[in-house]
Amino acid sequence: MSQSSKKNHIFLKHTADVKFQAFGKTPEKCFENAACALKEILTSQRIKTIKTKKISCKGKDFESLLYNFLEEFLFLLNSKNFIFSKIKKIDIEIQKKQYKITAEIQGDSSKNYQIKTDIKAITYNDMFVKFDDKTKKYACQVVVDV
Amino acid sequence: MNKNPKMTKETNTSWTLERESDMNAEVRIFADDNLIKKMQEDATIKQSKNMAKLLGVLEPVVVLADAHQGYGACIGGVSAMDLEKGVISPGQIGYDIDCSVRLLKTNLKLADIKGKEKILVENLFKAVPSGVGRGGKITVSRKELDEVLKKGASWAVEKGYGLKEDLPKLEDKGCLVPCNSEDVSERAKKRGIGQLGTLGSGNHFLEVGVVDEIYNENTAKVFGLEKNQITIMIHCGSRGLGHQVASDYIKLMEEEYGYPEFDRELVNAPINSELGKKYFSAMNCAANFAFANKQIITHLVRENLKKIFPKIKIDVVYEVCHNIAKMENYEIKDKKFNSKKEKRVLVMRKGATRSFGPGRKEIPEEYRKVGQPVLIPGSMGTASYVLVGTKKAEEISWGSTVHGAGRVKSRTVSSKQSKGAEIKQALSKKGIEVMSESLEGLAEEAPDAYKDIDDVVKVVDEAGISKKVARLKPLIVIKG
């Protein structure tokens, strides 16, 4: 894990779908890097920052929060033809088992880019979000259905 | 827990996985020595054991020759559930609800399209969009989308996309019931509304092929297939709408019933519960979206090919569902009394095809005396097969057979444009023209990423759960 911990995210082997891990010093950074991995699956092109969107999602643990957060990007791509470029602000609030994430994301119309893979869904398969004592970083793992 | 459950080879093409204490049924695997080895290399076997842990599952859980690791249930996994005690699980059906295949036949022969391959591939590529990140050309209102979800393929025919004669040739005539569009979330509808008439990406495709081998003259004739005939195969599903239906109900079921310790993805609800019924209805709506989607694509193909071949006639051979749950009747043996009894069960097929034998009322009248057409797409650049369903499948595999070649290689996410270009060129040399939205996507679907379709089909033919009728050789492939 020592090598991979230097990277923000890594892709792992999976037969049918795509599996990745993302890392960050804070849960926010870890989630942001997971979103970047998701974008890398969708396209290898550089996305311009033309539009800004606010998103917010809830969950009852870190895993369901991550699932709902990443799903929001698929929803925006399918329903609004929006692909994100970067995350401007991101904040996670935890209150009595209620997890909430709010973010301001920037991006562009997906019609201007080549989408190489359509992600069907985020899955709970092998998913985790945890603090790694060795690297002193948060790490998450996600398998997406493509 | 025993990590290596006892696996017994029953025949050259089937294996039994012993029932362990936490399993409610044994597992029957259809594979030869080589295919079983491949299954043991990933989580297929473990996932099939988890399928057998679900409540109300009937014996046996079935794993088909093309099976590979999925999430929750393995892809190529079939479970039949008792309607009273059983559960329904989105993870045993798949995110791409009713990812399915439609086969069209034409009055063209191989000689008719020789030399026109490049024009054809370019035309069809423009006519049938992948829709990924862009949406499709067909726009419907929200109210109309509800009609799509209620009526399936017949909605499309009513709107002028296709012919009335197409409908009887589709599994369940292109409309699954019950289907209350209110059971589909707004979010799912928003993801799907712009995607009607689009292929999607990944393993989805449109393929022009030629019948290059007939194995069963009589059945081929009944299906209207003959040597050197040009066919068209469409492989796609319910797009973002179906994906969202699965995600929505996974969350709702988790809130209501929690999730099984052995796999969060096998979250489920009793078939009889309010939530179980709602999911079944929403899943049917998604399947109806997929039926309408393929009906529109059929229309786009017809209109487009007419420009090149004014006298072309294109008819539907059949359409089969790959990711679906269905209520079906089976003769079930009562071991105690050594008798048989007809029982209605819920069959969940994930990456599997229904394979009914002769006589079933679910089969179109024209085909009923020979059995249901089974359509098995190959991987890009390899042959596809038309098989016919059998009584034996109804007896030993819950009326199911394989759905394709099955992946063996991992996907990777690194940029592989050059590999995509190489594959395109290599296929062109073999006489197969390919066009894809993205060269990188093309690289992901390289033929060597899949098991050998010929091996997979050989196993199910030998096992008797579907029999070979014809082989289709690809000529033109449009990838999403």
PDB file of C-alpha atoms in Angstrom, chain A residues 15-18 116-118 120 146, chain B residues 68 200-205 207 235 377-382 405-412 416 419-420 423-424 427 434-436 438-451 477-480:
ATOM      1  CA  THR A  15     -13.182  -9.061 -14.367  1.00  0.00           C
ATOM      2  CA  ALA A  16     -16.350  -7.393 -15.557  1.00  0.00           C
ATOM      3  CA  ASP A  17     -16.457  -4.043 -13.869  1.00  0.00           C
ATOM      4  CA  VAL A  18     -14.086  -1.308 -12.773  1.00  0.00           C
ATOM      5  CA  LYS A 116     -15.475   6.267 -23.511  1.00  0.00           C
ATOM      6  CA  THR A 117     -17.440   4.248 -20.971  1.00  0.00           C
ATOM      7  CA  ASP A 118     -20.965   4.729 -19.715  1.00  0.00           C
ATOM      8  CA  LYS A 120     -24.339   2.002 -15.301  1.00  0.00           C
ATOM      9  CA  VAL A 146     -20.002  -0.573 -16.588  1.00  0.00           C
TER      10      VAL A 146
ATOM     11  CA  HIS B  68     -18.212 -14.831 -14.255  1.00  0.00           C
ATOM     12  CA  GLY B 200     -25.293   2.818 -24.535  1.00  0.00           C
ATOM     13  CA  SER B 201     -21.674   1.684 -24.218  1.00  0.00           C
ATOM     14  CA  GLY B 202     -19.667  -1.212 -22.782  1.00  0.00           C
ATOM     15  CA  ASN B 203     -20.620  -4.532 -24.357  1.00  0.00           C
ATOM     16  CA  HIS B 204     -23.670  -3.099 -26.146  1.00  0.00           C
ATOM     17  CA  PHE B 205     -23.678  -3.177 -29.912  1.00  0.00           C
ATOM     18  CA  GLU B 207     -24.175  -6.020 -35.550  1.00  0.00           C
ATOM     19  CA  HIS B 235     -27.788  -5.761 -27.871  1.00  0.00           C
ATOM     20  CA  PRO B 377     -24.271 -12.827 -28.939  1.00  0.00           C
ATOM     21  CA  GLY B 378     -20.565 -13.498 -29.253  1.00  0.00           C
ATOM     22  CA  SER B 379     -17.913 -11.003 -28.290  1.00  0.00           C
ATOM     23  CA  MET B 380     -16.870  -8.386 -30.814  1.00  0.00           C
ATOM     24  CA  GLY B 381     -15.495 -10.077 -33.912  1.00  0.00           C
ATOM     25  CA  THR B 382     -16.536 -13.610 -32.976  1.00  0.00           C
ATOM     26  CA  ALA B 405     -19.286 -15.526 -24.027  1.00  0.00           C
ATOM     27  CA  GLY B 406     -18.606 -14.121 -20.564  1.00  0.00           C
ATOM     28  CA  ARG B 407     -15.645 -11.936 -19.710  1.00  0.00           C
ATOM     29  CA  VAL B 408     -12.325 -13.319 -18.547  1.00  0.00           C
ATOM     30  CA  LYS B 409     -10.052 -10.308 -18.696  1.00  0.00           C
ATOM     31  CA  SER B 410     -10.182  -7.355 -16.403  1.00  0.00           C
ATOM     32  CA  ARG B 411     -11.079  -3.968 -17.653  1.00  0.00           C
ATOM     33  CA  THR B 412      -8.440  -1.384 -17.113  1.00  0.00           C
ATOM     34  CA  LYS B 416      -5.566   2.548 -24.929  1.00  0.00           C
ATOM     35  CA  LYS B 419      -4.908  -0.726 -28.940  1.00  0.00           C
ATOM     36  CA  GLY B 420      -8.396   0.230 -30.099  1.00  0.00           C
ATOM     37  CA  ILE B 423      -8.174  -4.051 -33.050  1.00  0.00           C
ATOM     38  CA  LYS B 424     -10.198  -2.090 -35.597  1.00  0.00           C
ATOM     39  CA  LEU B 427     -10.932  -6.975 -37.583  1.00  0.00           C
ATOM     40  CA  VAL B 434     -16.140  -1.758 -36.775  1.00  0.00           C
ATOM     41  CA  MET B 435     -17.130   1.759 -35.748  1.00  0.00           C
ATOM     42  CA  SER B 436     -17.150   2.889 -32.153  1.00  0.00           C
ATOM     43  CA  SER B 438     -14.398   5.711 -28.695  1.00  0.00           C
ATOM     44  CA  LEU B 439     -11.292   3.728 -29.607  1.00  0.00           C
ATOM     45  CA  GLU B 440     -10.571   3.228 -25.914  1.00  0.00           C
ATOM     46  CA  GLY B 441     -13.991   1.682 -25.404  1.00  0.00           C
ATOM     47  CA  LEU B 442     -13.224  -0.588 -28.344  1.00  0.00           C
ATOM     48  CA  ALA B 443     -10.024  -1.771 -26.675  1.00  0.00           C
ATOM     49  CA  GLU B 444     -12.050  -2.785 -23.587  1.00  0.00           C
ATOM     50  CA  GLU B 445     -14.172  -5.080 -25.684  1.00  0.00           C
ATOM     51  CA  ALA B 446     -11.277  -6.803 -27.433  1.00  0.00           C
ATOM     52  CA  PRO B 447     -12.329 -10.332 -28.427  1.00  0.00           C
ATOM     53  CA  ASP B 448      -9.635 -11.872 -26.217  1.00  0.00           C
ATOM     54  CA  ALA B 449     -11.235 -10.285 -23.136  1.00  0.00           C
ATOM     55  CA  TYR B 450     -13.964 -12.914 -23.356  1.00  0.00           C
ATOM     56  CA  LYS B 451     -14.268 -16.669 -23.052  1.00  0.00           C
ATOM     57  CA  VAL B 477     -20.206  -3.889 -35.762  1.00  0.00           C
ATOM     58  CA  ILE B 478     -21.404  -0.597 -34.294  1.00  0.00           C
ATOM     59  CA  LYS B 479     -20.227  -0.130 -30.715  1.00  0.00           C
ATOM     60  CA  GLY B 480     -21.661   2.371 -28.303  1.00  0.00           C
TER      61      GLY B 480
END
